[in-house]
Amino acid sequence: MAKLILHPGSFTLTLVHSTPGIRAAMVDVARDIESVLGVCPELTDKPGLLSAALDPSLPSEIFRIDIGERVEISGGDELGVIYGLYEFSHRFLGVDPCGFWKDLTPEPLEQLTLPRGRIESVPPTFRIRGWFLNDEDLLAGWKEPAGARFMNWPGRKHAETLSDELPENYDSRLLTYYTAVPPASLMEKVFETALRMRANLIIPSSFLDIMNEPEADMVRAAVRRGLHVSQHHVEPLGVCHFAYETWWAENGNGKNPPFSYRQDPESMRACWQAYAERWAEVAGDRVIWQVGLRGRGDRPLWDHDPEAREAAASLYSNALTEQLHIIADVDSRSEPPSTMTLWQEGVELIRSGDLHLPDSVICVFADHGRTQEMQEDFKTLPRNPKHKYGVYYHVAVWPMGPHLAQGPHPDKPARVAREVADRGDTDYAILNVSNIREHLLGISVWMEQMWTPRPIEKNKFPPHWAPPEWDHFYQSFFSAMPEMEPGWNFYDGSARIYIDSFIRHAEMNLPVTGSMAEAFFQYRDQLTEAIPRLEQLHQSLKSYTPPQRWQSFYSTNLLAQTGILLGLYTCLKHVSAIPPNYAAASDALSISLAAFKDGEAGSWKGWYRSDRKLGIARLQARLQKLR
């Protein structure tokens, strides 16, 4: 077969009818070419060896790569062209879509040889596919922030006087976790990687306040790259309790209405209207609206307003009607897309028949926080043929799931994605990716399934993921996390929450009877048996020398995460002993903290500086006081 051979210095990249998103992707590809061939090509509007252009004859998001005397990449719309550019880079230049996060550069070439012919993508199975950056403590605090959050929230000073170690001090904990806005340069890498994996949607943070300019800038940047944007499931029309109370403090002329749709629907409507207008101004027709009704934080509306429980169905129904009217008022699209996530009380109300979603709202099913299996409502709730359905899935989940160490085994998200596709619930799929870096394997597998669901070979890992000789390391890593109950493997978040429970009882000099700490004793033998497996794996990983190109990724993705788990498991063994050994428990967490150094190899220095969700250093400090 004839080949097209491209030499260093011969490349020119042509942009035709460019958009900001296409131009940004072309700049990325130029950088990819430079990393492979050693010469950065020129970007021009004149005919060159590689061109990218819109082709209205192609369907939305579909791309075509024609290789003849030159390379012509075309797409049915902006995203189609972007996906085609990144496909060329991945397929022919050997650029890993996760390369930034894996600290992995492509292999250099003396020349690039391309087979002549045509490559055309197939339509994606899932229509809206994206990431939710949730519980993003490391991501937000790694580099110098672009700005601060919640600074004008009127409850801030009081919340800062409360201990964020106590579960009831919800606002204080949120301030600890989410006060920094990641720098624009880092968010650009987030958006680029999402697009390289063919996402078309991003929720760029938890509790995003579009009225705060640094946070609005994140939304603008995502839209410039070609992505759609949406809101956290606790933020109908972008309004969480932080935003609501801040907006009224700044715009209420002394009025201080309660955060309660039951008590003051007029004030809630006014805030929804203002935020919807702002979202439409910042993101235009790229907004996927979130609708619904939630309480303070990720809790039911009656959590802080008990009287709302009795009237919950009518409150939800009225709120949805009003929110859809507001959306129609600010969004020029004939059918603006909107979603409602069936989370906790939403499931109860729909299952009981007390709440009926409007036909235009995409009904989003969620997986279970412990097991990463779809919840019962997904299996049993009758589908309405007039409705559209989707899924909210976690490869990272707080508080009892994976956070600093990856999980579940990629077999599970691959299977779940196919189960959702088989049910036809393919209008929407949002993936909770937390800080991204720890969960790249699960993210990669999930995103591949979003485009074309298909079985993956059991206990085999994607061939482009890592050297194949690492398969046994990954298999040992995932199998070392004991299955405490069907589907629930013991993740780092689970270990942390039990450690915290034992520490809290000791600090307050209370017996563990009837508590979460006492409940752990039924799992203690399984944990004890898992520790030697982790120790053996940790030693094997430390004695193995990976290829030079892969050293940073090996250290951060396998060695560090194994050490983090080993330290947490060993700490929990000692803190749950009878009597507890607080000195040994504290020393065990030094294993996890030492693993942080492994996880900061290569370009990732300081990555764990903002470990606040697991808070391993803080756990150790508390244990040291108990010694």
Short mmCIF file of C-alpha atoms in Angstrom, two decimals, residues 14-29 50-65 71-89 119 121 129 195-196 198-199 225-226 451:
data_model
loop_
_atom_site.label_atom_id
_atom_site.label_comp_id
_atom_site.label_asym_id
_atom_site.label_seq_id
_atom_site.Cartn_x
_atom_site.Cartn_y
_atom_site.Cartn_z
CA THR A 14 -3.92 24.65 7.73
CA LEU A 15 -6.98 25.99 9.53
CA VAL A 16 -10.13 26.53 7.44
CA HIS A 17 -13.18 28.26 8.95
CA SER A 18 -11.58 27.90 12.34
CA THR A 19 -13.32 28.20 15.70
CA PRO A 20 -11.53 28.85 19.02
CA GLY A 21 -11.93 25.20 19.95
CA ILE A 22 -10.53 23.91 16.65
CA ARG A 23 -7.63 26.36 16.81
CA ALA A 24 -6.79 25.23 20.36
CA ALA A 25 -6.84 21.56 19.28
CA MET A 26 -4.64 22.38 16.29
CA VAL A 27 -2.13 24.09 18.58
CA ASP A 28 -2.13 20.93 20.72
CA VAL A 29 -1.47 18.78 17.66
CA LEU A 50 -2.41 18.83 7.22
CA SER A 51 -5.71 20.70 7.18
CA ALA A 52 -8.73 20.77 9.48
CA ALA A 53 -12.11 21.99 8.28
CA LEU A 54 -15.83 21.78 8.92
CA ASP A 55 -17.89 19.60 6.58
CA PRO A 56 -21.65 20.10 7.03
CA SER A 57 -22.36 16.89 5.10
CA LEU A 58 -21.07 14.89 8.07
CA PRO A 59 -23.26 14.29 11.14
CA SER A 60 -22.60 16.11 14.40
CA GLU A 61 -19.40 15.00 16.21
CA ILE A 62 -18.39 12.68 13.35
CA PHE A 63 -14.93 13.09 11.83
CA ARG A 64 -13.15 11.86 8.72
CA ILE A 65 -9.40 11.60 8.12
CA VAL A 71 -3.82 14.85 5.41
CA GLU A 72 -7.32 16.30 5.44
CA ILE A 73 -9.31 16.16 8.68
CA SER A 74 -12.96 17.16 8.53
CA GLY A 75 -15.81 17.10 11.00
CA GLY A 76 -19.54 17.60 10.98
CA ASP A 77 -19.21 20.35 13.57
CA GLU A 78 -16.60 21.88 15.85
CA LEU A 79 -16.38 18.82 18.08
CA GLY A 80 -16.11 16.51 15.09
CA VAL A 81 -13.04 18.39 13.84
CA ILE A 82 -11.52 18.46 17.34
CA TYR A 83 -12.01 14.72 17.81
CA GLY A 84 -10.49 14.08 14.36
CA LEU A 85 -7.41 16.13 15.17
CA TYR A 86 -6.84 14.26 18.43
CA GLU A 87 -7.51 10.91 16.74
CA PHE A 88 -4.74 11.69 14.23
CA SER A 89 -2.41 12.57 17.09
CA ILE A 119 -10.79 6.79 8.41
CA SER A 121 -15.67 7.60 12.97
CA ARG A 129 -20.79 12.41 27.64
CA LEU A 195 -11.72 16.27 24.52
CA ARG A 196 -8.95 13.82 23.65
CA ARG A 198 -14.17 12.52 23.18
CA ALA A 199 -16.16 14.04 26.02
CA ARG A 225 -12.46 24.67 23.94
CA GLY A 226 -15.74 23.42 22.44
CA TRP A 451 -18.52 5.85 22.26
#
